[in-house]
């Protein structure tokens, strides 16, 4: 299997398991898909979620920060029906929330697509709030995840935009970081004065 998925921090996993098992937490935060799920619910796989706060056109490599861990919640038929996020707080890793929507199946599809590639990658999620965009980040370094600091996407890393992707950026098409970042920068540049909007 070409994907190396690092283990999530144990406290993050425990917090998600406690939220799944807790009647009070789940009753308040459970999504319709979780309420309707048949069979046991298991939180796997977990992917680190990095955030790219600013896209700049300076040519400097972008820095990301680790924002949390996302667990796909599988139902008894081994299909992801929702996801749970764990966040790092002053008291350590804690459950944040359950959610569902198009990014759940898009993440599963992108992971299957990446698993069929011949190269070895460490999958991560990269959120780009400026574009309301989420990508599967296929990092070429398959060593242990450094969860205390941000990291820089390597030019040869792949980014797979998840559907729905911003206009002009094809979903589920792998792009090298060196190719996609300029496209993302263009999406953020204001139109020239006097040109039609």
mmCIF file of N, CA and C in Angstrom, residues 97-175:
data_model
loop_
_atom_site.group_PDB
_atom_site.id
_atom_site.type_symbol
_atom_site.label_atom_id
_atom_site.label_comp_id
_atom_site.label_asym_id
_atom_site.label_seq_id
_atom_site.Cartn_x
_atom_site.Cartn_y
_atom_site.Cartn_z
ATOM 1 N N UNK A 97 -16.159 18.398 16.825
ATOM 2 C CA UNK A 97 -17.520 18.259 16.308
ATOM 3 C C UNK A 97 -17.600 17.124 15.290
ATOM 4 N N UNK A 98 -18.843 16.668 15.070
ATOM 5 C CA UNK A 98 -19.164 15.748 13.993
ATOM 6 C C UNK A 98 -19.694 16.570 12.819
ATOM 7 N N UNK A 99 -19.505 16.084 11.609
ATOM 8 C CA UNK A 99 -20.116 16.740 10.453
ATOM 9 C C UNK A 99 -20.232 15.738 9.317
ATOM 10 N N UNK A 100 -21.003 16.123 8.321
ATOM 11 C CA UNK A 100 -21.152 15.321 7.115
ATOM 12 C C UNK A 100 -21.224 16.281 5.937
ATOM 13 N N UNK A 101 -21.347 15.741 4.745
ATOM 14 C CA UNK A 101 -21.420 16.583 3.559
ATOM 15 C C UNK A 101 -20.554 16.028 2.450
ATOM 16 N N UNK A 102 -20.396 16.800 1.366
ATOM 17 C CA UNK A 102 -19.711 16.271 0.182
ATOM 18 C C UNK A 102 -18.235 15.958 0.398
ATOM 19 N N UNK A 103 -17.585 16.608 1.358
ATOM 20 C CA UNK A 103 -16.158 16.352 1.546
ATOM 21 C C UNK A 103 -15.879 14.958 2.111
ATOM 22 N N UNK A 104 -16.873 14.308 2.701
ATOM 23 C CA UNK A 104 -16.666 12.952 3.245
ATOM 24 C C UNK A 104 -16.402 11.977 2.094
ATOM 25 N N UNK A 105 -17.329 11.915 1.137
ATOM 26 C CA UNK A 105 -17.136 10.988 0.015
ATOM 27 C C UNK A 105 -15.986 11.453 -0.880
ATOM 28 N N UNK A 106 -15.782 12.765 -1.009
ATOM 29 C CA UNK A 106 -14.671 13.266 -1.822
ATOM 30 C C UNK A 106 -13.330 12.838 -1.219
ATOM 31 N N UNK A 107 -13.230 12.852 0.109
ATOM 32 C CA UNK A 107 -11.998 12.421 0.775
ATOM 33 C C UNK A 107 -11.766 10.935 0.542
ATOM 34 N N UNK A 108 -12.826 10.127 0.705
ATOM 35 C CA UNK A 108 -12.699 8.682 0.449
ATOM 36 C C UNK A 108 -12.265 8.401 -0.984
ATOM 37 N N UNK A 109 -12.879 9.104 -1.948
ATOM 38 C CA UNK A 109 -12.516 8.903 -3.357
ATOM 39 C C UNK A 109 -11.062 9.285 -3.611
ATOM 40 N N UNK A 110 -10.625 10.406 -3.048
ATOM 41 C CA UNK A 110 -9.243 10.859 -3.254
ATOM 42 C C UNK A 110 -8.248 9.894 -2.607
ATOM 43 N N UNK A 111 -8.594 9.332 -1.445
ATOM 44 C CA UNK A 111 -7.712 8.355 -0.801
ATOM 45 C C UNK A 111 -7.593 7.092 -1.653
ATOM 46 N N UNK A 112 -8.711 6.638 -2.215
ATOM 47 C CA UNK A 112 -8.660 5.457 -3.107
ATOM 48 C C UNK A 112 -7.801 5.752 -4.327
ATOM 49 N N UNK A 113 -7.974 6.939 -4.893
ATOM 50 C CA UNK A 113 -7.192 7.356 -6.051
ATOM 51 C C UNK A 113 -5.703 7.384 -5.706
ATOM 52 N N UNK A 114 -5.363 7.942 -4.547
ATOM 53 C CA UNK A 114 -3.960 8.024 -4.125
ATOM 54 C C UNK A 114 -3.385 6.647 -3.835
ATOM 55 N N UNK A 115 -4.206 5.755 -3.301
ATOM 56 C CA UNK A 115 -3.750 4.415 -2.973
ATOM 57 C C UNK A 115 -3.369 3.631 -4.227
ATOM 58 N N UNK A 116 -3.946 3.997 -5.362
ATOM 59 C CA UNK A 116 -3.653 3.305 -6.616
ATOM 60 C C UNK A 116 -2.396 3.854 -7.302
ATOM 61 N N UNK A 117 -1.827 4.940 -6.792
ATOM 62 C CA UNK A 117 -0.626 5.512 -7.393
ATOM 63 C C UNK A 117 0.584 4.652 -7.045
ATOM 64 N N UNK A 118 1.609 4.763 -7.852
ATOM 65 C CA UNK A 118 2.790 3.919 -7.636
ATOM 66 C C UNK A 118 3.733 4.493 -6.584
ATOM 67 N N UNK A 119 3.719 5.811 -6.356
ATOM 68 C CA UNK A 119 4.622 6.434 -5.380
ATOM 69 C C UNK A 119 4.073 6.284 -3.965
ATOM 70 N N UNK A 120 4.959 6.417 -2.987
ATOM 71 C CA UNK A 120 4.572 6.361 -1.573
ATOM 72 C C UNK A 120 4.327 7.779 -1.073
ATOM 73 N N UNK A 121 3.196 7.973 -0.405
ATOM 74 C CA UNK A 121 2.830 9.297 0.097
ATOM 75 C C UNK A 121 2.305 9.194 1.524
ATOM 76 N N UNK A 122 2.391 10.316 2.219
ATOM 77 C CA UNK A 122 1.730 10.481 3.510
ATOM 78 C C UNK A 122 0.547 11.411 3.265
ATOM 79 N N UNK A 123 -0.689 10.910 3.381
ATOM 80 C CA UNK A 123 -1.839 11.762 3.121
ATOM 81 C C UNK A 123 -2.146 12.683 4.293
ATOM 82 N N UNK A 124 -2.486 13.899 3.955
ATOM 83 C CA UNK A 124 -2.921 14.917 4.917
ATOM 84 C C UNK A 124 -4.058 15.673 4.253
ATOM 85 N N UNK A 125 -4.783 16.412 5.024
ATOM 86 C CA UNK A 125 -5.758 17.337 4.449
ATOM 87 C C UNK A 125 -5.176 18.737 4.562
ATOM 88 N N UNK A 126 -5.356 19.533 3.522
ATOM 89 C CA UNK A 126 -4.898 20.924 3.524
ATOM 90 C C UNK A 126 -6.099 21.806 3.249
ATOM 91 N N UNK A 127 -6.436 22.629 4.224
ATOM 92 C CA UNK A 127 -7.542 23.573 4.099
ATOM 93 C C UNK A 127 -6.988 24.915 3.649
ATOM 94 N N UNK A 128 -7.661 25.523 2.669
ATOM 95 C CA UNK A 128 -7.269 26.839 2.159
ATOM 96 C C UNK A 128 -8.474 27.760 2.353
ATOM 97 N N UNK A 129 -8.600 28.374 3.546
ATOM 98 C CA UNK A 129 -9.797 29.174 3.831
ATOM 99 C C UNK A 129 -10.023 30.326 2.861
ATOM 100 N N UNK A 130 -8.952 30.925 2.321
ATOM 101 C CA UNK A 130 -9.114 32.041 1.392
ATOM 102 C C UNK A 130 -9.928 31.649 0.160
ATOM 103 N N UNK A 131 -9.893 30.381 -0.208
ATOM 104 C CA UNK A 131 -10.612 29.912 -1.394
ATOM 105 C C UNK A 131 -11.775 28.980 -1.044
ATOM 106 N N UNK A 132 -12.058 28.800 0.253
ATOM 107 C CA UNK A 132 -13.068 27.825 0.671
ATOM 108 C C UNK A 132 -12.769 26.479 0.010
ATOM 109 N N UNK A 133 -11.531 26.045 0.154
ATOM 110 C CA UNK A 133 -11.046 24.878 -0.574
ATOM 111 C C UNK A 133 -10.417 23.872 0.383
ATOM 112 N N UNK A 134 -10.661 22.593 0.121
ATOM 113 C CA UNK A 134 -10.038 21.516 0.876
ATOM 114 C C UNK A 134 -9.373 20.583 -0.125
ATOM 115 N N UNK A 135 -8.117 20.209 0.163
ATOM 116 C CA UNK A 135 -7.394 19.295 -0.723
ATOM 117 C C UNK A 135 -6.850 18.125 0.076
ATOM 118 N N UNK A 136 -6.661 17.015 -0.622
ATOM 119 C CA UNK A 136 -5.876 15.924 -0.067
ATOM 120 C C UNK A 136 -4.436 16.250 -0.428
ATOM 121 N N UNK A 137 -3.600 16.403 0.577
ATOM 122 C CA UNK A 137 -2.187 16.750 0.388
ATOM 123 C C UNK A 137 -1.403 15.454 0.477
ATOM 124 N N UNK A 138 -0.779 15.063 -0.614
ATOM 125 C CA UNK A 138 0.027 13.845 -0.650
ATOM 126 C C UNK A 138 1.486 14.254 -0.504
ATOM 127 N N UNK A 139 1.978 14.110 0.717
ATOM 128 C CA UNK A 139 3.325 14.542 1.084
ATOM 129 C C UNK A 139 4.311 13.428 0.763
ATOM 130 N N UNK A 140 5.427 13.788 0.084
ATOM 131 C CA UNK A 140 6.381 12.761 -0.325
ATOM 132 C C UNK A 140 7.186 12.199 0.837
ATOM 133 N N UNK A 141 7.312 12.915 1.929
ATOM 134 C CA UNK A 141 8.051 12.421 3.098
ATOM 135 C C UNK A 141 7.123 11.515 3.890
ATOM 136 N N UNK A 142 7.454 10.241 3.987
ATOM 137 C CA UNK A 142 6.585 9.309 4.704
ATOM 138 C C UNK A 142 7.104 9.015 6.108
ATOM 139 N N UNK A 143 7.913 9.922 6.651
ATOM 140 C CA UNK A 143 8.387 9.773 8.022
ATOM 141 C C UNK A 143 7.310 10.174 9.011
ATOM 142 N N UNK A 144 7.623 10.080 10.304
ATOM 143 C CA UNK A 144 6.628 10.428 11.323
ATOM 144 C C UNK A 144 6.182 11.878 11.196
ATOM 145 N N UNK A 145 4.911 12.103 11.438
ATOM 146 C CA UNK A 145 4.314 13.438 11.402
ATOM 147 C C UNK A 145 4.831 14.262 12.576
ATOM 148 N N UNK A 146 5.269 15.483 12.301
ATOM 149 C CA UNK A 146 5.660 16.411 13.365
ATOM 150 C C UNK A 146 4.433 17.231 13.705
ATOM 151 N N UNK A 147 3.721 16.833 14.737
ATOM 152 C CA UNK A 147 2.432 17.447 15.037
ATOM 153 C C UNK A 147 2.535 18.739 15.833
ATOM 154 N N UNK A 148 3.742 19.148 16.215
ATOM 155 C CA UNK A 148 3.869 20.353 17.024
ATOM 156 C C UNK A 148 4.106 21.604 16.191
ATOM 157 N N UNK A 149 4.468 21.458 14.945
ATOM 158 C CA UNK A 149 4.779 22.623 14.127
ATOM 159 C C UNK A 149 4.083 22.521 12.787
ATOM 160 N N UNK A 150 4.121 23.609 12.062
ATOM 161 C CA UNK A 150 3.623 23.588 10.699
ATOM 162 C C UNK A 150 4.660 22.968 9.802
ATOM 163 N N UNK A 151 4.346 22.867 8.557
ATOM 164 C CA UNK A 151 5.303 22.343 7.610
ATOM 165 C C UNK A 151 5.089 23.048 6.283
ATOM 166 N N UNK A 152 6.005 22.837 5.389
ATOM 167 C CA UNK A 152 5.960 23.474 4.085
ATOM 168 C C UNK A 152 5.710 22.417 3.030
ATOM 169 N N UNK A 153 4.682 22.587 2.202
ATOM 170 C CA UNK A 153 4.501 21.628 1.112
ATOM 171 C C UNK A 153 5.699 21.682 0.165
ATOM 172 N N UNK A 154 6.246 20.523 -0.158
ATOM 173 C CA UNK A 154 7.356 20.447 -1.101
ATOM 174 C C UNK A 154 6.819 20.667 -2.514
ATOM 175 N N UNK A 155 7.613 21.282 -3.395
ATOM 176 C CA UNK A 155 7.139 21.509 -4.771
ATOM 177 C C UNK A 155 6.677 20.228 -5.464
ATOM 178 N N UNK A 156 7.269 19.075 -5.084
ATOM 179 C CA UNK A 156 6.889 17.808 -5.727
ATOM 180 C C UNK A 156 5.723 17.107 -5.036
ATOM 181 N N UNK A 157 5.263 17.627 -3.881
ATOM 182 C CA UNK A 157 4.072 17.061 -3.250
ATOM 183 C C UNK A 157 2.886 17.236 -4.189
ATOM 184 N N UNK A 158 1.884 16.375 -4.020
ATOM 185 C CA UNK A 158 0.665 16.490 -4.821
ATOM 186 C C UNK A 158 -0.468 17.040 -3.971
ATOM 187 N N UNK A 159 -1.286 17.876 -4.585
ATOM 188 C CA UNK A 159 -2.519 18.361 -3.975
ATOM 189 C C UNK A 159 -3.670 17.904 -4.860
ATOM 190 N N UNK A 160 -4.654 17.267 -4.244
ATOM 191 C CA UNK A 160 -5.829 16.791 -4.968
ATOM 192 C C UNK A 160 -7.026 17.580 -4.442
ATOM 193 N N UNK A 161 -7.491 18.608 -5.192
ATOM 194 C CA UNK A 161 -8.651 19.380 -4.725
ATOM 195 C C UNK A 161 -9.868 18.476 -4.571
ATOM 196 N N UNK A 162 -10.544 18.614 -3.446
ATOM 197 C CA UNK A 162 -11.740 17.815 -3.197
ATOM 198 C C UNK A 162 -12.973 18.553 -3.706
ATOM 199 N N UNK A 163 -13.965 17.794 -4.161
ATOM 200 C CA UNK A 163 -15.207 18.387 -4.645
ATOM 201 C C UNK A 163 -16.090 18.749 -3.448
ATOM 202 N N UNK A 164 -16.690 19.925 -3.476
ATOM 203 C CA UNK A 164 -16.672 20.929 -4.535
ATOM 204 C C UNK A 164 -15.406 21.787 -4.466
ATOM 205 N N UNK A 165 -14.766 21.974 -5.623
ATOM 206 C CA UNK A 165 -13.561 22.791 -5.723
ATOM 207 C C UNK A 165 -13.952 24.188 -6.224
ATOM 208 N N UNK A 166 -13.097 25.186 -5.984
ATOM 209 C CA UNK A 166 -13.402 26.536 -6.482
ATOM 210 C C UNK A 166 -13.483 26.562 -8.008
ATOM 211 N N UNK A 167 -14.212 27.510 -8.565
ATOM 212 C CA UNK A 167 -14.296 27.621 -10.022
ATOM 213 C C UNK A 167 -12.898 27.741 -10.637
ATOM 214 N N UNK A 168 -12.691 27.027 -11.726
ATOM 215 C CA UNK A 168 -11.413 27.087 -12.427
ATOM 216 C C UNK A 168 -10.381 26.091 -11.928
ATOM 217 N N UNK A 169 -10.699 25.346 -10.862
ATOM 218 C CA UNK A 169 -9.780 24.335 -10.335
ATOM 219 C C UNK A 169 -10.517 23.000 -10.364
ATOM 220 N N UNK A 170 -9.973 22.062 -11.118
ATOM 221 C CA UNK A 170 -10.640 20.769 -11.300
ATOM 222 C C UNK A 170 -10.534 19.918 -10.040
ATOM 223 N N UNK A 171 -11.670 19.404 -9.597
ATOM 224 C CA UNK A 171 -11.691 18.504 -8.440
ATOM 225 C C UNK A 171 -11.144 17.141 -8.835
ATOM 226 N N UNK A 172 -10.472 16.506 -7.895
ATOM 227 C CA UNK A 172 -9.942 15.140 -8.009
ATOM 228 C C UNK A 172 -8.871 14.989 -9.088
ATOM 229 N N UNK A 173 -8.296 16.092 -9.514
ATOM 230 C CA UNK A 173 -7.166 16.021 -10.439
ATOM 231 C C UNK A 173 -5.909 16.344 -9.655
ATOM 232 N N UNK A 174 -4.970 15.387 -9.535
ATOM 233 C CA UNK A 174 -3.739 15.660 -8.786
ATOM 234 C C UNK A 174 -2.893 16.731 -9.479
ATOM 235 N N UNK A 175 -2.418 17.683 -8.681
ATOM 236 C CA UNK A 175 -1.538 18.742 -9.162
ATOM 237 C C UNK A 175 -0.292 18.756 -8.284
#
